[in-house]
Short mmCIF file of C-alpha atoms and ligand atoms in Angstrom, two decimals:
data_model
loop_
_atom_site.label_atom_id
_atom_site.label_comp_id
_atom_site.label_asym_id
_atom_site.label_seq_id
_atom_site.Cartn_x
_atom_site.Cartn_y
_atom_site.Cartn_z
CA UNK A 802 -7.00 19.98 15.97
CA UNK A 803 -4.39 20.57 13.76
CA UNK A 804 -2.02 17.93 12.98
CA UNK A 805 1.24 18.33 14.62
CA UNK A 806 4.09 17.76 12.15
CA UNK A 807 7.52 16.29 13.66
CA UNK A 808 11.20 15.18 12.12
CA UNK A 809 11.37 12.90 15.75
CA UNK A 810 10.96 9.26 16.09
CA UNK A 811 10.24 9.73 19.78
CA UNK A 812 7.73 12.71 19.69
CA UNK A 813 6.05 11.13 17.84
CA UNK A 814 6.02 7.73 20.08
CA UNK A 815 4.78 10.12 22.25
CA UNK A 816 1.24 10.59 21.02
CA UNK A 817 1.21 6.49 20.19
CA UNK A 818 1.72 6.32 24.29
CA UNK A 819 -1.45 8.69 25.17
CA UNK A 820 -3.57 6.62 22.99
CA UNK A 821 -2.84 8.82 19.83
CA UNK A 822 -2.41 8.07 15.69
CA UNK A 823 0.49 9.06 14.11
CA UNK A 824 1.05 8.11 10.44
CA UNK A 825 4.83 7.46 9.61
CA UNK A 826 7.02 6.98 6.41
CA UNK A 827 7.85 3.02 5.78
CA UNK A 828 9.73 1.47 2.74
CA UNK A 829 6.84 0.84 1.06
CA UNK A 830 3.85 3.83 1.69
CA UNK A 831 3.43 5.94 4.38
CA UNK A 832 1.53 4.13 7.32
CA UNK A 833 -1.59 5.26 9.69
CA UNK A 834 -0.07 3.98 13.38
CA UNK A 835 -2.24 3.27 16.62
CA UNK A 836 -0.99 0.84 19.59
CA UNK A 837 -2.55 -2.39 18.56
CA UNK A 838 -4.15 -3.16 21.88
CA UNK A 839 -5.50 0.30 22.43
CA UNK A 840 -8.96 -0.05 21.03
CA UNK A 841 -10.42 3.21 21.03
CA UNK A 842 -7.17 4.55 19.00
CA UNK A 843 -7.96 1.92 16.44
CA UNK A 844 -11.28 2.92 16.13
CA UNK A 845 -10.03 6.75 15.34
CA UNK A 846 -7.95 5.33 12.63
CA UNK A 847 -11.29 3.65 10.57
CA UNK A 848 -12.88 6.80 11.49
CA UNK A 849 -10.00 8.96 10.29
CA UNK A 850 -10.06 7.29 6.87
CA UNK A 851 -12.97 6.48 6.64
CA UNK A 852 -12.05 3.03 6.11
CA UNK A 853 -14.73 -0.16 6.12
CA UNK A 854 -14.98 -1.80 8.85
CA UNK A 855 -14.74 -5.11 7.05
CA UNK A 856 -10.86 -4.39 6.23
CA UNK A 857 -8.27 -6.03 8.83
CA UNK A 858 -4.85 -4.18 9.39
CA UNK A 859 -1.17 -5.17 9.27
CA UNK A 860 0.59 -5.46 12.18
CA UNK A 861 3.93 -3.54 12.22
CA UNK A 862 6.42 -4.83 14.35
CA UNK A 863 10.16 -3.13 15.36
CA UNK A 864 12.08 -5.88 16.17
CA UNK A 865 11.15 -10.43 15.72
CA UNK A 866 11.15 -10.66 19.23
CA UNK A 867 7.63 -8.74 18.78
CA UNK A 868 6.09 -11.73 16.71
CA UNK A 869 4.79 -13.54 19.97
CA UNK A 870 2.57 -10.56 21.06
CA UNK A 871 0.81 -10.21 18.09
CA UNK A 872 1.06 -14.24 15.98
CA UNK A 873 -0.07 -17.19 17.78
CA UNK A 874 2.34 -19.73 16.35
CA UNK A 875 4.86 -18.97 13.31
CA UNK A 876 4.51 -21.96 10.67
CA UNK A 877 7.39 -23.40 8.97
CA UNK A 878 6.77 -21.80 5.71
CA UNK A 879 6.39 -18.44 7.62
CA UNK A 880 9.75 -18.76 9.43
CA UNK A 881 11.29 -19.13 5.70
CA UNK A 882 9.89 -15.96 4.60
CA UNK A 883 10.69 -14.45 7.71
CA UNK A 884 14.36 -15.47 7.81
CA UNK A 885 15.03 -13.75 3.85
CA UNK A 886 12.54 -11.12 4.02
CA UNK A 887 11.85 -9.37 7.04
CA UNK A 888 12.53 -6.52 7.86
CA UNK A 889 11.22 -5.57 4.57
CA UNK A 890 8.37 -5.16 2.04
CA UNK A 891 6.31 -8.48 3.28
CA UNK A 892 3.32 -9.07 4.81
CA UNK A 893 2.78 -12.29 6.62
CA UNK A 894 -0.91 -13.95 7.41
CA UNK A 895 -0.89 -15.69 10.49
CA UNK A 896 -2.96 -16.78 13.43
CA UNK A 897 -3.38 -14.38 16.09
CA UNK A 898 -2.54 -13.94 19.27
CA UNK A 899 -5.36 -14.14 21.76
CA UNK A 900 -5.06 -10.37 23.05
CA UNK A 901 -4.67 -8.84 19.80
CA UNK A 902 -8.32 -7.12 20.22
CA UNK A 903 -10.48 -8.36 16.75
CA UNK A 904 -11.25 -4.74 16.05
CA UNK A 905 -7.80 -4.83 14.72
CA UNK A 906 -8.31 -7.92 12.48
CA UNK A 907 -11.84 -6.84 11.50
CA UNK A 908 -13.21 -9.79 13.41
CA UNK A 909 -10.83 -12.36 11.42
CA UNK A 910 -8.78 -14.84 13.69
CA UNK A 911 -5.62 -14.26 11.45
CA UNK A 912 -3.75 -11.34 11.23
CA UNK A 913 -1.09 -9.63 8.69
CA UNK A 914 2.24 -9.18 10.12
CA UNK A 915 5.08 -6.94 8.83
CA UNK A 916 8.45 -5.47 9.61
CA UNK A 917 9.48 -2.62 7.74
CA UNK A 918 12.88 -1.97 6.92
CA UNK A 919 12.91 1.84 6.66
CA UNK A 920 14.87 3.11 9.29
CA UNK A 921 12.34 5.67 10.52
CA UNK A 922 9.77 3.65 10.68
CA UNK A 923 12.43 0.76 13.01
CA UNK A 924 13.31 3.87 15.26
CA UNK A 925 9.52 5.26 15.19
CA UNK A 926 7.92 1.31 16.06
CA UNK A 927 10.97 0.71 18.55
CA UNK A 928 10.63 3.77 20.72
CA UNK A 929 6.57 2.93 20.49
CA UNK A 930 7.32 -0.36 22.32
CA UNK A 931 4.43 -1.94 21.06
CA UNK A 932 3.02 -3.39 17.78
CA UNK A 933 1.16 -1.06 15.82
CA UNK A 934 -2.02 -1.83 13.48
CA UNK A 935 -0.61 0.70 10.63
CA UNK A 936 -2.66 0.76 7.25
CA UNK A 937 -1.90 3.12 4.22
CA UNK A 938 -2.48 6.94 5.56
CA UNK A 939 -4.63 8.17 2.84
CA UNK A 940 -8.60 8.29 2.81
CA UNK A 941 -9.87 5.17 1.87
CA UNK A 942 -10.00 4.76 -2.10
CA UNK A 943 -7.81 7.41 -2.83
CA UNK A 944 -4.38 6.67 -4.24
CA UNK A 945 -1.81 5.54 -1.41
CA UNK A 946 0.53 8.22 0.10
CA UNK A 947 4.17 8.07 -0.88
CA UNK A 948 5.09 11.29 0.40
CA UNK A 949 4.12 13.25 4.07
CA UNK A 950 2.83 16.13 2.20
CA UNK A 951 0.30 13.63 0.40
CA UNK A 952 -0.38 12.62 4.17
CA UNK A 953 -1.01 15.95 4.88
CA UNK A 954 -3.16 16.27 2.11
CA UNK A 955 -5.50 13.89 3.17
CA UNK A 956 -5.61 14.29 6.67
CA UNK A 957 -4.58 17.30 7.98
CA UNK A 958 -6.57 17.63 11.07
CA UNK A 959 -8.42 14.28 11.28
CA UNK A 960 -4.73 12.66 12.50
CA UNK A 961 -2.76 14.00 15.72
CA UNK A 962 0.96 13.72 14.00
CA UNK A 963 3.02 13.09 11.19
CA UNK A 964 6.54 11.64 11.25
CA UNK A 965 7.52 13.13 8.39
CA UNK A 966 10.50 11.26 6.18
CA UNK A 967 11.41 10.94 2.79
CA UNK A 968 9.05 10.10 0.18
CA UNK A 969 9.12 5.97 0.15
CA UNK A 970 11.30 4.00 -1.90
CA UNK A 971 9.06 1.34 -3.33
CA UNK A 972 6.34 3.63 -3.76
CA UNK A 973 3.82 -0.30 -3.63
CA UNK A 974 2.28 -1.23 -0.46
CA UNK A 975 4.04 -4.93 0.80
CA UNK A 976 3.28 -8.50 -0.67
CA UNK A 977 0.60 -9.70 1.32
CA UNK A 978 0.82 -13.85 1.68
CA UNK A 979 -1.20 -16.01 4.00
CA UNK A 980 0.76 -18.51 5.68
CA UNK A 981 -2.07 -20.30 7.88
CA UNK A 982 -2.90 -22.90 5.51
CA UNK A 983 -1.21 -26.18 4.16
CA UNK A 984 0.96 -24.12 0.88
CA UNK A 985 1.59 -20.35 0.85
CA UNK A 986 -0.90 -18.00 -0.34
CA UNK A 987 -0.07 -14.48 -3.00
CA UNK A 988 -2.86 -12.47 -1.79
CA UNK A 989 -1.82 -8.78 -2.63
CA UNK A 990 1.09 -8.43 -5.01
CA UNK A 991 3.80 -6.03 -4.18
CA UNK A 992 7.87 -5.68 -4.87
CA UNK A 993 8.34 -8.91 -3.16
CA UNK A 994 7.49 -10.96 -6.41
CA UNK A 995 5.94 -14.24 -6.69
CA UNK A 996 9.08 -15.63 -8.41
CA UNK A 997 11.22 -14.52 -5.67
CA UNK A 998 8.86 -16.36 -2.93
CA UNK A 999 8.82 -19.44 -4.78
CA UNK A 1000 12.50 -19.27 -4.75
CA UNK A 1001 12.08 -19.85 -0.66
CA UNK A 1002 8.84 -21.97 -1.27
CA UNK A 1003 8.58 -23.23 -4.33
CA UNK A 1004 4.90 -24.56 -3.69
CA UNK A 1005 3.69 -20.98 -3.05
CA UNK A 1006 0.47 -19.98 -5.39
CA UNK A 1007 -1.75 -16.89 -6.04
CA UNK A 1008 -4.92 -16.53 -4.76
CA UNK A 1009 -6.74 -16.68 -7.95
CA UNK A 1010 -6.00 -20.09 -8.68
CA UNK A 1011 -8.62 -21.29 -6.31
CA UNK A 1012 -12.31 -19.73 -7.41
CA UNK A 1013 -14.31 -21.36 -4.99
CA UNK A 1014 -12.80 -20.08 -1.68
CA UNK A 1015 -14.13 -17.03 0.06
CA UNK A 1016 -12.29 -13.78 -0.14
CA UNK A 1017 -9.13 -13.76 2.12
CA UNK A 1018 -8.18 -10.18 1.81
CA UNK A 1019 -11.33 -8.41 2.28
CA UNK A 1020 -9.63 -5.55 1.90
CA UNK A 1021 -8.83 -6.45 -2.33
CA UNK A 1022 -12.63 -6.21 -2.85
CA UNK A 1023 -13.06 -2.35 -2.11
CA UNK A 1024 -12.56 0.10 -4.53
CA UNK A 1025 -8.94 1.19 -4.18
CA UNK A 1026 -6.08 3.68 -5.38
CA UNK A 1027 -8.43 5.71 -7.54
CA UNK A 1028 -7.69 9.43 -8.52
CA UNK A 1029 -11.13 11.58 -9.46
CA UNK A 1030 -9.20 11.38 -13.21
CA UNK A 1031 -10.59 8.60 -15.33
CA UNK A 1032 -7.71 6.20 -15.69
CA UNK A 1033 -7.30 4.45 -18.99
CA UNK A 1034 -4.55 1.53 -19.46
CA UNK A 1035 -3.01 1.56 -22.88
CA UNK A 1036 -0.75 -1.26 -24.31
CA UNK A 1037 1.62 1.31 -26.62
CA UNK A 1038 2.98 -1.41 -28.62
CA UNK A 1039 -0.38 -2.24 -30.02
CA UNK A 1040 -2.83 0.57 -29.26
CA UNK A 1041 -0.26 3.86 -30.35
CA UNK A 1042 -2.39 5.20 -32.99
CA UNK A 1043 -5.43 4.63 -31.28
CA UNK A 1044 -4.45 6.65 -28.38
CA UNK A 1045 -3.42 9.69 -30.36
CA UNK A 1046 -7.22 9.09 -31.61
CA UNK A 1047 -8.73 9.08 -28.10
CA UNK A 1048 -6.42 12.33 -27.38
CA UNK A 1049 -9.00 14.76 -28.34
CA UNK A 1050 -9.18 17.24 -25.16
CA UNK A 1051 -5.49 16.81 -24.65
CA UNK A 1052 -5.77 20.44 -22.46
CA UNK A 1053 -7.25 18.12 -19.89
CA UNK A 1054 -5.09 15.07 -20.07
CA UNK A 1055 -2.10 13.68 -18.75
CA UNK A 1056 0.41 10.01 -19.59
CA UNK A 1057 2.62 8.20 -17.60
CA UNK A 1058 4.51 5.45 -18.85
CA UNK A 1059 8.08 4.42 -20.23
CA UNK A 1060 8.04 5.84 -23.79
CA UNK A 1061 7.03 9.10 -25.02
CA UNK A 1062 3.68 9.65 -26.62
CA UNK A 1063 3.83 11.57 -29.75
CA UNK A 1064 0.67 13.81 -28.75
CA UNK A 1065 -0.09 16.98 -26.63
CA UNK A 1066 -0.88 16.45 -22.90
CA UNK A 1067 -1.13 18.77 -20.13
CA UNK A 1068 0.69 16.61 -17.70
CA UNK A 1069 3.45 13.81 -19.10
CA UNK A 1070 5.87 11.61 -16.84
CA UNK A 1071 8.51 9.52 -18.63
CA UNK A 1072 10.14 6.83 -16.37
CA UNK A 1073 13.53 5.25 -16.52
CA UNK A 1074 12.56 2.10 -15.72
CA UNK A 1075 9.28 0.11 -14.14
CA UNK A 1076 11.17 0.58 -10.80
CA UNK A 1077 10.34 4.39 -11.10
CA UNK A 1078 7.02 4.32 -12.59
CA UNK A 1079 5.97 1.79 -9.66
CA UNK A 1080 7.99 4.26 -7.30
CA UNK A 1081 5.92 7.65 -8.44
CA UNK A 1082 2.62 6.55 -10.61
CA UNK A 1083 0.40 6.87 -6.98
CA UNK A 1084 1.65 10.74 -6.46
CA UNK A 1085 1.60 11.55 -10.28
CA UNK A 1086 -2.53 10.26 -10.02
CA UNK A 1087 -2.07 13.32 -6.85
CA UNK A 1088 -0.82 15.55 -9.43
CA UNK A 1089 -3.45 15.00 -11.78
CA UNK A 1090 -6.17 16.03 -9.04
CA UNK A 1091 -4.61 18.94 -7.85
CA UNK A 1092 -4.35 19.80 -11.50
CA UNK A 1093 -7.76 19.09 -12.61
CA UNK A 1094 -7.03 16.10 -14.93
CA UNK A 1095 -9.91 14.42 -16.87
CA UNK A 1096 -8.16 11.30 -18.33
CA UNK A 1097 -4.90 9.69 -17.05
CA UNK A 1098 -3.57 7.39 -19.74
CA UNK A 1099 -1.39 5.18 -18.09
CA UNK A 1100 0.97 2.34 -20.13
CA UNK A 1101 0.66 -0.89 -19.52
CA UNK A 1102 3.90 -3.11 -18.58
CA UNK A 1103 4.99 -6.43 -18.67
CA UNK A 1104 3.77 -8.40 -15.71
CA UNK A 1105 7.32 -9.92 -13.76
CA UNK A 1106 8.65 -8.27 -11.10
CA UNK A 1107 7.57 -5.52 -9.74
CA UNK A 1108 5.83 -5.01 -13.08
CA UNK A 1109 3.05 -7.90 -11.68
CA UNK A 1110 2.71 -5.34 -8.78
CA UNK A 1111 2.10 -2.16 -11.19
CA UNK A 1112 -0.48 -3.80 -13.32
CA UNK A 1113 -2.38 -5.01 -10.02
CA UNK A 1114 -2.87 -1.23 -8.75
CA UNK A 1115 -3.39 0.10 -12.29
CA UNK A 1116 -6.01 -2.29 -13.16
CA UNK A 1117 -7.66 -1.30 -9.99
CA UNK A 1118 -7.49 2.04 -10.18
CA UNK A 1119 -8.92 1.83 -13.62
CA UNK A 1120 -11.95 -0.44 -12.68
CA UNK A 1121 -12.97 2.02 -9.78
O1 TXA B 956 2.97 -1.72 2.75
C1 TXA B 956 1.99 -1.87 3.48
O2 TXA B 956 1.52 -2.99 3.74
C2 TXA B 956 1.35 -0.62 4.09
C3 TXA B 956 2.39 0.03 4.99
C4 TXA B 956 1.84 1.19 5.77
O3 TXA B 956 2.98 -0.91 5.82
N1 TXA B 956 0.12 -0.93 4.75
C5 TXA B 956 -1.00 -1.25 4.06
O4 TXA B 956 -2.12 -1.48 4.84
O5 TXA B 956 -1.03 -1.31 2.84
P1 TXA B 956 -3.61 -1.47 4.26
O6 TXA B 956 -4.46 -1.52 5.48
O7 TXA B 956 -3.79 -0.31 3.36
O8 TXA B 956 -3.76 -2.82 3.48
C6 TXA B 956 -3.83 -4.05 4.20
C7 TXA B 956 -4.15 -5.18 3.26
C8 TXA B 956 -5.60 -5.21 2.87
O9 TXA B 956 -5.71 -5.61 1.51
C9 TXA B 956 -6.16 -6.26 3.83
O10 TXA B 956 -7.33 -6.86 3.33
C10 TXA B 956 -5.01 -7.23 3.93
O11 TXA B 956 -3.85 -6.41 3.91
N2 TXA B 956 -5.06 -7.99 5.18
C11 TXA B 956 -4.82 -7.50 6.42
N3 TXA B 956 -5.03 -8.45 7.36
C12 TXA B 956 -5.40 -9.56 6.70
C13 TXA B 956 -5.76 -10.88 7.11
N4 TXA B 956 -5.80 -11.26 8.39
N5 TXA B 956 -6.09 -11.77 6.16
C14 TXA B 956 -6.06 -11.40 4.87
N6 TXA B 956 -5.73 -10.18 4.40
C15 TXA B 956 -5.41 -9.26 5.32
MG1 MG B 957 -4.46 0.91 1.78
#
């Protein structure tokens, strides 16, 4: 059936209610919603992006009093993060609650927990009246979806509605940290830096510094944010003249980045700042499909901030 499109918070609760998914706008991307104890709607969501079953969602909660439904215990380090960051961009790894089903965790006995701050997203998870498992509402692989048309895009007819919203601020999906174990864990990066979370807890670490440990994010192993372009990182400060080199079927190639290349491209976007290139790079990789783009050439940028974040998805992308 055709995907119902709606500007209301409560319509669209609605079709959470009868067992329904609904993806929504949030701060960060635009989320894939299904009642968290309904398993048969989570099961339409892995089937509706034909996601892995291996990958564990992110709880999204409307208000902290919804912790206890979904977390079995909130450590001290967790109650930190949760007292500076939440609502916001941050995803929390905790121990679940006993009748959060395992489908939703992919079978893990932790799950993510989040809180977004957009206000759509409060009114949408409030009038729901339950957590929602709520992962990025695009096809698995394919570059996130920052705006309900990109939504629509991927999955007109495979989803029964759309809140639709604004495109998302941050344009990153959240910081992913796992808070089950003795010091805090960095397992995805997003605009919630590392510098800023070792400004609550100073002992926090990424994940990399440990190689011995199994995977905790299964989800970081599959392939991820890729465009059918071939996306190629270039450092400008050291690799200009090489690039206007590998420019040879310019007619079929596009840039984004901070400064302006000195070559013809089909398809160019300048950003203002890091902010904005980490706000649009995931619909400008959109823009290159729809336009038949061979080669995105995307510039590298320094790795602080949200910059860490940036480099994270572009190396992905690129290693596809
Ligand atoms: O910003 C976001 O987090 C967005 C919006 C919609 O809220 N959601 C999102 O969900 O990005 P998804 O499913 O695309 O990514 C979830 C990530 C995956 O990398 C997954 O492996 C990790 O979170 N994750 C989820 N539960 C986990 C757990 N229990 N332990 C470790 N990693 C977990
Ligand atoms: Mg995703």
């Amino acid at each position: 059936m055709q995907t119902v499109l709606t500007e209301s918070p409560a319509d669209a609760a609605d079709f959470i209610k009868l067992g329904g998914i609904v993806a929504f706008p949030t701060e960060t991307v635009y989320g894939l919603g299904a009642d968290i104890f309904n398993e048969a709607a989570i099961a339409k969501v892995f089937e509706a992006k034909q996601r892995p079953a291996d990958n564990p969602f992110i709880a999204h909660i409307g208000g902290l009093e919804q912790i206890g439904q979904v977390a079995a215990e909130i450590p001290d380090n967790a109650q930190k993060f949760i007292e500076d960051f939440f609502p916001g961009p941050l995803t929390l790894v905790l121990r679940k609650a006993n009748d959060v089903p395992l489908i939703a965790t992919a079978g893990l006995d932790t799950i993510g927990v989040r809180m977004p701050r957009n206000p759509i997203a409060s009114e949408f998870l409030n009038a729901c009246a339950t957590p929602l498992v709520a992962p990025s509402a695009n096809i698995s692989g394919k570059p996130s979806p920052t705006s309900w048309q990109a939504v629509f895009e991927d999955l007109n007819y495979r989803i029964d509605c759309i809140l639709q919203g604004e495109s998302t601020e941050i344009g990153l999906e959240s910081t992913v940290v796992d808070c089950t174990g003795s010091v805090p864990i960095l397992l995805r990066f997003g605009s919630i830096s590392l510098a800023m979370l070792r400004s609550i807890v100073p002992e926090t670490r990424t994940y990399h510094a440990e190689v011995n440990e199994a995977p905790r994010s299964p989800g970081l192993k599959h392939r991820h944010y890729a465009p059918n372009a071939k996306v190629v990182l270039i450092d400008f400060k050291s690799e200009i003249s090489n690039f206007e080199l590998q420019i040879s079927d310019s007619g079929r190639n596009a840039f984004i980045g901070i400064h302006e290349p000195d070559t013809d491209l089909k398809l160019r976007k300048i950003c203002g700042s890091v902010k904005e290139y980490a706000a649009t790079f995931f619909e400008f990789f959109r823009e290159c499909d729809r336009r038949n783009i061979k080669t995105i050439y995307c510039e590298t940028v320094d790795e602080t901030g949200i910059g860490a974040a940036l480099m994270d998805r572009l190396r992905r992308a690129e290693a596809r």
